[in-house]
PDB file of C-alpha atoms and ligand atoms in Angstrom:
ATOM      1  CA  MET A 245     -15.990   6.538  -9.041  1.00  0.00           C
ATOM      2  CA  ILE A 246     -11.538   5.245  -8.008  1.00  0.00           C
ATOM      3  CA  ILE A 247     -10.404   6.998  -5.041  1.00  0.00           C
ATOM      4  CA  ALA A 248      -6.688   6.854  -4.971  1.00  0.00           C
ATOM      5  CA  ILE A 249      -4.903   7.594  -1.643  1.00  0.00           C
ATOM      6  CA  ASP A 250      -0.782   7.760  -1.621  1.00  0.00           C
ATOM      7  CA  GLY A 251       2.078   8.743   0.636  1.00  0.00           C
ATOM      8  CA  PRO A 252       4.620   7.577   2.470  1.00  0.00           C
ATOM      9  CA  ALA A 253       5.105   4.835   5.288  1.00  0.00           C
ATOM     10  CA  ALA A 254       3.802   4.336   8.021  1.00  0.00           C
ATOM     11  CA  SER A 255       1.079   8.045   6.449  1.00  0.00           C
ATOM     12  CA  GLY A 256      -2.019   6.310   7.728  1.00  0.00           C
ATOM     13  CA  LYS A 257      -3.034   5.299   4.456  1.00  0.00           C
ATOM     14  CA  SER A 258      -4.099   1.831   4.901  1.00  0.00           C
ATOM     15  CA  THR A 259      -6.033   3.122   8.557  1.00  0.00           C
ATOM     16  CA  THR A 260      -7.526   5.236   6.611  1.00  0.00           C
ATOM     17  CA  ALA A 261      -8.217   4.050   2.970  1.00  0.00           C
ATOM     18  CA  ARG A 262     -10.541   0.945   4.864  1.00  0.00           C
ATOM     19  CA  ALA A 263     -12.552   3.214   6.791  1.00  0.00           C
ATOM     20  CA  ILE A 264     -13.188   5.987   3.134  1.00  0.00           C
ATOM     21  CA  ALA A 265     -14.631   2.404   1.767  1.00  0.00           C
ATOM     22  CA  ASP A 266     -16.218   1.123   4.775  1.00  0.00           C
ATOM     23  CA  HIS A 267     -18.060   4.550   5.173  1.00  0.00           C
ATOM     24  CA  LEU A 268     -19.037   4.854   1.334  1.00  0.00           C
ATOM     25  CA  GLY A 269     -19.756   1.059   0.345  1.00  0.00           C
ATOM     26  CA  TYR A 270     -17.067   0.793  -1.720  1.00  0.00           C
ATOM     27  CA  ILE A 271     -14.058  -1.664  -1.697  1.00  0.00           C
ATOM     28  CA  TYR A 272     -10.211  -0.766  -0.516  1.00  0.00           C
ATOM     29  CA  LEU A 273      -7.671  -2.616  -2.835  1.00  0.00           C
ATOM     30  CA  ASP A 274      -4.286  -2.675  -1.010  1.00  0.00           C
ATOM     31  CA  THR A 275      -1.710  -1.988  -3.365  1.00  0.00           C
ATOM     32  CA  GLY A 276       1.144  -3.098  -1.134  1.00  0.00           C
ATOM     33  CA  ALA A 277      -0.107  -5.914   0.145  1.00  0.00           C
ATOM     34  CA  MET A 278       0.245  -7.484  -3.659  1.00  0.00           C
ATOM     35  CA  TYR A 279       3.561  -6.459  -4.014  1.00  0.00           C
ATOM     36  CA  ARG A 280       3.840  -8.194  -0.106  1.00  0.00           C
ATOM     37  CA  THR A 281       2.803 -11.062  -1.730  1.00  0.00           C
ATOM     38  CA  LEU A 282       5.190 -11.473  -5.235  1.00  0.00           C
ATOM     39  CA  ALA A 283       7.644 -10.926  -2.059  1.00  0.00           C
ATOM     40  CA  LEU A 284       7.091 -13.255   0.461  1.00  0.00           C
ATOM     41  CA  ALA A 285       6.960 -16.189  -3.131  1.00  0.00           C
ATOM     42  CA  ALA A 286      10.497 -14.536  -3.594  1.00  0.00           C
ATOM     43  CA  LEU A 287      12.099 -14.695  -0.062  1.00  0.00           C
ATOM     44  CA  ARG A 288      10.393 -18.600   0.007  1.00  0.00           C
ATOM     45  CA  TYR A 289      11.923 -18.543  -3.788  1.00  0.00           C
ATOM     46  CA  ALA A 290      15.525 -17.770  -1.472  1.00  0.00           C
ATOM     47  CA  GLU A 291      14.947 -20.339   1.190  1.00  0.00           C
ATOM     48  CA  GLU A 292      14.913 -22.731  -1.408  1.00  0.00           C
ATOM     49  CA  GLY A 293      17.826 -22.342  -2.520  1.00  0.00           C
ATOM     50  CA  TRP A 294      16.024 -20.448  -6.275  1.00  0.00           C
ATOM     51  CA  ASP A 295      18.535 -18.244  -7.289  1.00  0.00           C
ATOM     52  CA  GLU A 296      16.970 -16.293  -9.339  1.00  0.00           C
ATOM     53  CA  PRO A 297      14.042 -15.919  -7.003  1.00  0.00           C
ATOM     54  CA  VAL A 298      11.987 -12.797  -9.117  1.00  0.00           C
ATOM     55  CA  ALA A 299      12.076 -14.468 -12.547  1.00  0.00           C
ATOM     56  CA  GLN A 300      10.666 -17.324 -10.888  1.00  0.00           C
ATOM     57  CA  VAL A 301       8.711 -15.048  -9.246  1.00  0.00           C
ATOM     58  CA  LEU A 302       7.259 -13.833 -12.065  1.00  0.00           C
ATOM     59  CA  LYS A 303       6.922 -16.362 -14.099  1.00  0.00           C
ATOM     60  CA  GLU A 304       4.795 -18.670 -11.942  1.00  0.00           C
ATOM     61  CA  THR A 305       3.595 -16.525  -9.305  1.00  0.00           C
ATOM     62  CA  GLU A 306      -0.585 -15.800  -9.514  1.00  0.00           C
ATOM     63  CA  VAL A 307      -1.457 -13.502  -7.144  1.00  0.00           C
ATOM     64  CA  ASP A 308      -5.399 -12.847  -6.465  1.00  0.00           C
ATOM     65  CA  VAL A 309      -7.276 -10.158  -4.425  1.00  0.00           C
ATOM     66  CA  ALA A 310     -10.763 -11.943  -2.745  1.00  0.00           C
ATOM     67  CA  TYR A 311     -13.939  -9.739  -0.959  1.00  0.00           C
ATOM     68  CA  ALA A 312     -14.707 -11.665   1.984  1.00  0.00           C
ATOM     69  CA  GLY A 313     -18.631 -10.795   3.621  1.00  0.00           C
ATOM     70  CA  ASP A 314     -17.329  -8.410   5.966  1.00  0.00           C
ATOM     71  CA  GLY A 315     -15.956  -6.655   2.346  1.00  0.00           C
ATOM     72  CA  GLU A 316     -12.182  -7.200   4.550  1.00  0.00           C
ATOM     73  CA  MET A 317      -9.852  -7.813   1.421  1.00  0.00           C
ATOM     74  CA  ARG A 318      -8.182 -11.395   1.111  1.00  0.00           C
ATOM     75  CA  ILE A 319      -5.092 -12.081  -1.233  1.00  0.00           C
ATOM     76  CA  PHE A 320      -3.804 -14.966  -2.333  1.00  0.00           C
ATOM     77  CA  LEU A 321      -0.273 -16.558  -3.727  1.00  0.00           C
ATOM     78  CA  ASP A 322      -1.276 -19.423  -5.887  1.00  0.00           C
ATOM     79  CA  GLY A 323      -4.119 -20.241  -4.070  1.00  0.00           C
ATOM     80  CA  GLU A 324      -2.727 -19.400  -0.340  1.00  0.00           C
ATOM     81  CA  ASP A 325      -4.689 -16.866   1.695  1.00  0.00           C
ATOM     82  CA  VAL A 326      -1.434 -15.183   2.800  1.00  0.00           C
ATOM     83  CA  SER A 327      -2.925 -12.090   4.299  1.00  0.00           C
ATOM     84  CA  GLU A 328      -1.343 -12.359   7.364  1.00  0.00           C
ATOM     85  CA  ALA A 329       1.852 -13.744   6.269  1.00  0.00           C
ATOM     86  CA  ILE A 330       2.829 -11.032   4.807  1.00  0.00           C
ATOM     87  CA  ARG A 331       3.173  -8.736   6.965  1.00  0.00           C
ATOM     88  CA  GLN A 332       6.203  -9.423   8.404  1.00  0.00           C
ATOM     89  CA  PRO A 333       8.941  -6.912   8.723  1.00  0.00           C
ATOM     90  CA  GLU A 334      11.380  -8.724   6.433  1.00  0.00           C
ATOM     91  CA  VAL A 335       8.367  -8.154   3.392  1.00  0.00           C
ATOM     92  CA  GLY A 336       7.656  -5.302   3.825  1.00  0.00           C
ATOM     93  CA  THR A 337      11.443  -4.954   3.813  1.00  0.00           C
ATOM     94  CA  MET A 338      11.583  -7.155   0.629  1.00  0.00           C
ATOM     95  CA  ALA A 339       8.770  -5.478  -1.345  1.00  0.00           C
ATOM     96  CA  SER A 340      10.372  -2.671  -1.201  1.00  0.00           C
ATOM     97  CA  ARG A 341      13.023  -3.344  -3.332  1.00  0.00           C
ATOM     98  CA  ILE A 342      11.094  -5.796  -5.656  1.00  0.00           C
ATOM     99  CA  SER A 343       8.358  -2.831  -6.181  1.00  0.00           C
ATOM    100  CA  ALA A 344      11.321  -1.110  -8.135  1.00  0.00           C
ATOM    101  CA  ARG A 345      11.251  -2.948 -10.537  1.00  0.00           C
ATOM    102  CA  ALA A 346       9.311  -2.170 -13.725  1.00  0.00           C
ATOM    103  CA  ASP A 347       8.741  -5.905 -14.818  1.00  0.00           C
ATOM    104  CA  ILE A 348       6.879  -6.549 -10.894  1.00  0.00           C
ATOM    105  CA  ARG A 349       5.473  -3.169 -11.447  1.00  0.00           C
ATOM    106  CA  ASP A 350       3.157  -4.242 -14.970  1.00  0.00           C
ATOM    107  CA  LYS A 351       2.519  -7.093 -13.414  1.00  0.00           C
ATOM    108  CA  MET A 352       0.465  -5.230 -10.386  1.00  0.00           C
ATOM    109  CA  VAL A 353      -0.709  -2.641 -12.556  1.00  0.00           C
ATOM    110  CA  ALA A 354      -2.693  -4.774 -15.114  1.00  0.00           C
ATOM    111  CA  LEU A 355      -4.380  -6.387 -12.100  1.00  0.00           C
ATOM    112  CA  GLN A 356      -4.955  -3.441 -10.191  1.00  0.00           C
ATOM    113  CA  ARG A 357      -6.365  -1.697 -13.353  1.00  0.00           C
ATOM    114  CA  GLU A 358      -8.518  -4.935 -14.089  1.00  0.00           C
ATOM    115  CA  ILE A 359     -10.025  -5.075  -9.425  1.00  0.00           C
ATOM    116  CA  GLY A 360     -10.492  -0.663 -10.095  1.00  0.00           C
ATOM    117  CA  HIS A 361     -12.366  -0.871 -13.013  1.00  0.00           C
ATOM    118  CA  ALA A 362     -14.587  -3.526 -12.624  1.00  0.00           C
ATOM    119  CA  ALA A 363     -15.196  -1.983  -8.564  1.00  0.00           C
ATOM    120  CA  GLU A 364     -19.169  -1.057  -8.337  1.00  0.00           C
ATOM    121  CA  PRO A 365     -20.223   1.841  -6.772  1.00  0.00           C
ATOM    122  CA  GLY A 366     -16.997   2.870  -6.874  1.00  0.00           C
ATOM    123  CA  VAL A 367     -13.508   1.882  -4.670  1.00  0.00           C
ATOM    124  CA  VAL A 368      -9.925   3.504  -2.578  1.00  0.00           C
ATOM    125  CA  VAL A 369      -7.096   2.307  -3.548  1.00  0.00           C
ATOM    126  CA  ASP A 370      -3.794   2.904  -1.711  1.00  0.00           C
ATOM    127  CA  GLY A 371      -0.614   2.769  -2.184  1.00  0.00           C
ATOM    128  CA  ARG A 372       3.103   5.016  -3.849  1.00  0.00           C
ATOM    129  CA  ASP A 373       2.334   5.565  -7.257  1.00  0.00           C
ATOM    130  CA  ILE A 374      -2.353   5.096  -8.389  1.00  0.00           C
ATOM    131  CA  GLY A 375      -2.448   9.320  -8.460  1.00  0.00           C
ATOM    132  CA  THR A 376       0.679   9.317 -10.959  1.00  0.00           C
ATOM    133  CA  VAL A 377       0.598   6.255 -12.554  1.00  0.00           C
ATOM    134  CA  VAL A 378      -1.987   3.312 -12.056  1.00  0.00           C
ATOM    135  CA  PHE A 379      -4.883   5.489 -12.794  1.00  0.00           C
ATOM    136  CA  PRO A 380      -3.907   9.290 -13.213  1.00  0.00           C
ATOM    137  CA  ASP A 381      -7.529   9.970 -14.437  1.00  0.00           C
ATOM    138  CA  ALA A 382      -8.941   8.579 -10.528  1.00  0.00           C
ATOM    139  CA  PRO A 383     -11.454  12.492 -10.317  1.00  0.00           C
ATOM    140  CA  VAL A 384     -10.065  11.877  -6.075  1.00  0.00           C
ATOM    141  CA  LYS A 385      -6.885  11.928  -5.701  1.00  0.00           C
ATOM    142  CA  VAL A 386      -4.978  12.205  -2.147  1.00  0.00           C
ATOM    143  CA  PHE A 387      -1.339  12.259  -1.078  1.00  0.00           C
ATOM    144  CA  LEU A 388      -1.948  11.547   2.663  1.00  0.00           C
ATOM    145  CA  THR A 389       1.117  12.371   4.762  1.00  0.00           C
ATOM    146  CA  ALA A 390       2.366  13.058   8.211  1.00  0.00           C
ATOM    147  CA  ASP A 391       5.784  14.212  10.153  1.00  0.00           C
ATOM    148  CA  LEU A 392       8.914  11.231  10.010  1.00  0.00           C
ATOM    149  CA  GLU A 393       8.598  11.699  14.335  1.00  0.00           C
ATOM    150  CA  GLU A 394       4.417  10.759  14.041  1.00  0.00           C
ATOM    151  CA  ARG A 395       4.695   8.119  11.480  1.00  0.00           C
ATOM    152  CA  ALA A 396       7.372   6.428  13.559  1.00  0.00           C
ATOM    153  CA  ARG A 397       5.558   6.701  16.007  1.00  0.00           C
ATOM    154  CA  ARG A 398       2.735   5.064  14.589  1.00  0.00           C
ATOM    155  CA  ARG A 399       4.745   2.312  12.864  1.00  0.00           C
ATOM    156  CA  GLN A 400       6.077   1.488  16.536  1.00  0.00           C
ATOM    157  CA  GLN A 401       2.978   1.018  17.800  1.00  0.00           C
ATOM    158  CA  GLU A 402       1.522  -0.806  15.244  1.00  0.00           C
ATOM    159  CA  LEU A 403       4.430  -3.421  15.861  1.00  0.00           C
ATOM    160  CA  GLN A 404       3.483  -3.408  19.670  1.00  0.00           C
ATOM    161  CA  GLN A 405       0.394  -4.054  19.067  1.00  0.00           C
ATOM    162  CA  LYS A 406       1.490  -7.683  17.266  1.00  0.00           C
ATOM    163  CA  GLY A 407       4.104  -8.392  20.193  1.00  0.00           C
ATOM    164  CA  GLN A 408       7.351  -7.338  18.147  1.00  0.00           C
ATOM    165  CA  ASP A 409       8.428  -4.992  19.970  1.00  0.00           C
ATOM    166  CA  ALA A 410      11.450  -1.992  18.591  1.00  0.00           C
ATOM    167  CA  SER A 411      12.987   0.831  19.737  1.00  0.00           C
ATOM    168  CA  LEU A 412      11.414   4.213  18.433  1.00  0.00           C
ATOM    169  CA  PRO A 413      15.531   5.682  16.567  1.00  0.00           C
ATOM    170  CA  ALA A 414      15.210   1.962  14.622  1.00  0.00           C
ATOM    171  CA  VAL A 415      11.644   2.198  13.658  1.00  0.00           C
ATOM    172  CA  ARG A 416      11.968   5.629  12.657  1.00  0.00           C
ATOM    173  CA  ARG A 417      14.894   4.364  11.012  1.00  0.00           C
ATOM    174  CA  GLU A 418      13.590   2.001   8.958  1.00  0.00           C
ATOM    175  CA  VAL A 419      10.933   3.630   7.820  1.00  0.00           C
ATOM    176  CA  GLU A 420      13.030   7.077   6.315  1.00  0.00           C
ATOM    177  CA  ALA A 421      15.678   4.314   4.776  1.00  0.00           C
ATOM    178  CA  ARG A 422      11.969   3.167   3.865  1.00  0.00           C
ATOM    179  CA  ASP A 423      10.865   6.379   1.651  1.00  0.00           C
ATOM    180  CA  ARG A 424      13.884   6.989   0.291  1.00  0.00           C
ATOM    181  CA  ALA A 425      13.798   3.832  -1.743  1.00  0.00           C
ATOM    182  CA  ASP A 426      10.215   4.533  -2.162  1.00  0.00           C
ATOM    183  CA  ARG A 427      10.935   8.272  -3.159  1.00  0.00           C
ATOM    184  CA  GLU A 428      14.423   7.357  -4.979  1.00  0.00           C
ATOM    185  CA  ARG A 429      13.891   4.454  -7.947  1.00  0.00           C
ATOM    186  CA  SER A 430      13.712   4.991 -10.924  1.00  0.00           C
ATOM    187  CA  VAL A 431      10.159   3.905 -12.628  1.00  0.00           C
ATOM    188  CA  ALA A 432       7.075   5.222  -9.783  1.00  0.00           C
ATOM    189  CA  PRO A 433       8.565   6.963  -7.918  1.00  0.00           C
ATOM    190  CA  LEU A 434       6.783   8.122  -4.555  1.00  0.00           C
ATOM    191  CA  ARG A 435       5.726  11.201  -5.657  1.00  0.00           C
ATOM    192  CA  GLN A 436       2.257  13.650  -5.244  1.00  0.00           C
ATOM    193  CA  ALA A 437       0.130  13.884  -7.738  1.00  0.00           C
ATOM    194  CA  ASP A 438       0.020  17.579  -9.813  1.00  0.00           C
ATOM    195  CA  ASP A 439      -4.083  17.181  -8.728  1.00  0.00           C
ATOM    196  CA  ALA A 440      -3.038  16.305  -5.934  1.00  0.00           C
ATOM    197  CA  VAL A 441      -4.817  16.836  -2.790  1.00  0.00           C
ATOM    198  CA  VAL A 442      -2.549  16.906   0.644  1.00  0.00           C
ATOM    199  CA  VAL A 443      -3.736  16.116   3.677  1.00  0.00           C
ATOM    200  CA  ASP A 444      -1.349  16.196   6.344  1.00  0.00           C
ATOM    201  CA  THR A 445      -2.166  13.842   9.327  1.00  0.00           C
ATOM    202  CA  THR A 446      -0.229  15.162  11.604  1.00  0.00           C
ATOM    203  CA  HIS A 447      -2.233  16.270  13.921  1.00  0.00           C
ATOM    204  CA  LEU A 448      -5.152  14.338  13.100  1.00  0.00           C
ATOM    205  CA  SER A 449      -7.104  11.346  14.119  1.00  0.00           C
ATOM    206  CA  VAL A 450      -8.554   9.223  12.337  1.00  0.00           C
ATOM    207  CA  GLU A 451     -12.467  10.057  11.775  1.00  0.00           C
ATOM    208  CA  GLU A 452     -11.093  14.076  10.950  1.00  0.00           C
ATOM    209  CA  GLN A 453      -9.220  12.687   8.177  1.00  0.00           C
ATOM    210  CA  VAL A 454     -11.333  10.024   7.184  1.00  0.00           C
ATOM    211  CA  GLN A 455     -14.074  12.975   7.055  1.00  0.00           C
ATOM    212  CA  ALA A 456     -12.019  15.274   4.913  1.00  0.00           C
ATOM    213  CA  ILE A 457     -11.705  12.375   1.676  1.00  0.00           C
ATOM    214  CA  VAL A 458     -14.829  11.410   2.081  1.00  0.00           C
ATOM    215  CA  ASP A 459     -16.021  15.850   1.746  1.00  0.00           C
ATOM    216  CA  LEU A 460     -13.183  15.724  -2.041  1.00  0.00           C
ATOM    217  CA  ALA A 461     -15.878  12.464  -1.929  1.00  0.00           C
ATOM    218  CA  ARG A 462     -19.007  13.626  -2.542  1.00  0.00           C
ATOM    219  CA  ASN A 463     -17.761  17.122  -3.937  1.00  0.00           C
ATOM    220  CA  ALA A 464     -16.174  15.220  -6.752  1.00  0.00           C
ATOM    221  CA  SER A 465     -19.221  13.203  -7.128  1.00  0.00           C
ATOM    222  CA  ASN A 466     -21.493  16.112  -7.252  1.00  0.00           C
ATOM    223  CA  ALA A 467     -19.504  18.361  -9.851  1.00  0.00           C
ATOM    224  CA  ALA A 468     -19.928  14.737 -12.701  1.00  0.00           C
TER     225      ALA A 468
HETATM  226  O1  CDP B  78       5.099  -0.851   5.098  1.00  0.00           O
HETATM  227  P1  CDP B  78       3.516  -0.341   4.517  1.00  0.00           P
HETATM  228  O2  CDP B  78       2.259  -0.001   5.069  1.00  0.00           O
HETATM  229  O3  CDP B  78       3.776   1.460   4.611  1.00  0.00           O
HETATM  230  O4  CDP B  78       3.591   0.543   3.202  1.00  0.00           O
HETATM  231  P2  CDP B  78       3.231  -1.416   2.441  1.00  0.00           P
HETATM  232  O5  CDP B  78       2.073   0.345   1.315  1.00  0.00           O
HETATM  233  O6  CDP B  78       2.684  -2.208   2.311  1.00  0.00           O
HETATM  234  O7  CDP B  78       3.630  -1.550   0.933  1.00  0.00           O
HETATM  235  C1  CDP B  78       5.590  -2.624   0.669  1.00  0.00           C
HETATM  236  C2  CDP B  78       6.537  -1.655  -0.018  1.00  0.00           C
HETATM  237  O8  CDP B  78       5.083  -1.898  -1.957  1.00  0.00           O
HETATM  238  C3  CDP B  78       6.617   0.027  -0.448  1.00  0.00           C
HETATM  239  O9  CDP B  78       7.381   0.242   0.734  1.00  0.00           O
HETATM  240  C4  CDP B  78       6.502   0.097  -1.442  1.00  0.00           C
HETATM  241  O10 CDP B  78       8.452   0.086  -1.758  1.00  0.00           O
HETATM  242  C5  CDP B  78       5.583  -0.819  -2.387  1.00  0.00           C
HETATM  243  N1  CDP B  78       4.345  -0.725  -2.690  1.00  0.00           N
HETATM  244  C6  CDP B  78       5.075   0.117  -4.229  1.00  0.00           C
HETATM  245  O11 CDP B  78       5.772   0.344  -4.358  1.00  0.00           O
HETATM  246  N2  CDP B  78       3.489   1.175  -4.654  1.00  0.00           N
HETATM  247  C7  CDP B  78       2.861   0.670  -4.468  1.00  0.00           C
HETATM  248  N3  CDP B  78       1.410   1.025  -5.374  1.00  0.00           N
HETATM  249  C8  CDP B  78       2.932  -0.100  -3.175  1.00  0.00           C
HETATM  250  C9  CDP B  78       3.313  -0.096  -2.493  1.00  0.00           C
END
């Protein structure tokens, strides 16, 4: 069973997806981490003075995903575990830029489908184009959203927990700019699939949003 979760930045996708996966004994596939890994490679190439970092990334970078004993997804860049390194804000911004390219997306979508189709008994996948492009036949599709103000507050809290201070207006601008770029790009833009269920998390607790999606998954598997 594939559960596809799409939505804008800081809508709670990764927290929710991870909790649903735990609940159902599925794996969690964070596709943003894949684009972040290529973005980290591009940033490193740029530092080394490459003229065309993206071309180098496509040709020479290998991205691998593995699951630790506790089920936690780890991600590797040419064999190096970069699961923490990719969380820097500048990597997120570069991920948004690099993920607008069709050649980059083709490389990552192929890997996502390979992992998703092999997953037993199931996988929770989050991203921007999961229900529209990567797994259009997923039996459960959710579009997770929340007010901009609430999403900015959550992102600020997340940054604070990592010891990075940023003002709320600055975080709000960053979140808004990222959403605009993701929605307006021509290749696989962020949008709600026609058959997705919208879950607005502005006033929901994590437990409530997890339960809502677990219920959708149970109904879908009963119907199958
Ligand atoms: O910062 P946040 O956790 O919201 O983003 P992320 O899920 O780590 O993804 C970082 C960036 O990768 C997004 O802003 C998108 O531009 C891109 N992305 C994408 O294009 N398609 C996906 N399936 C996942 C992420």
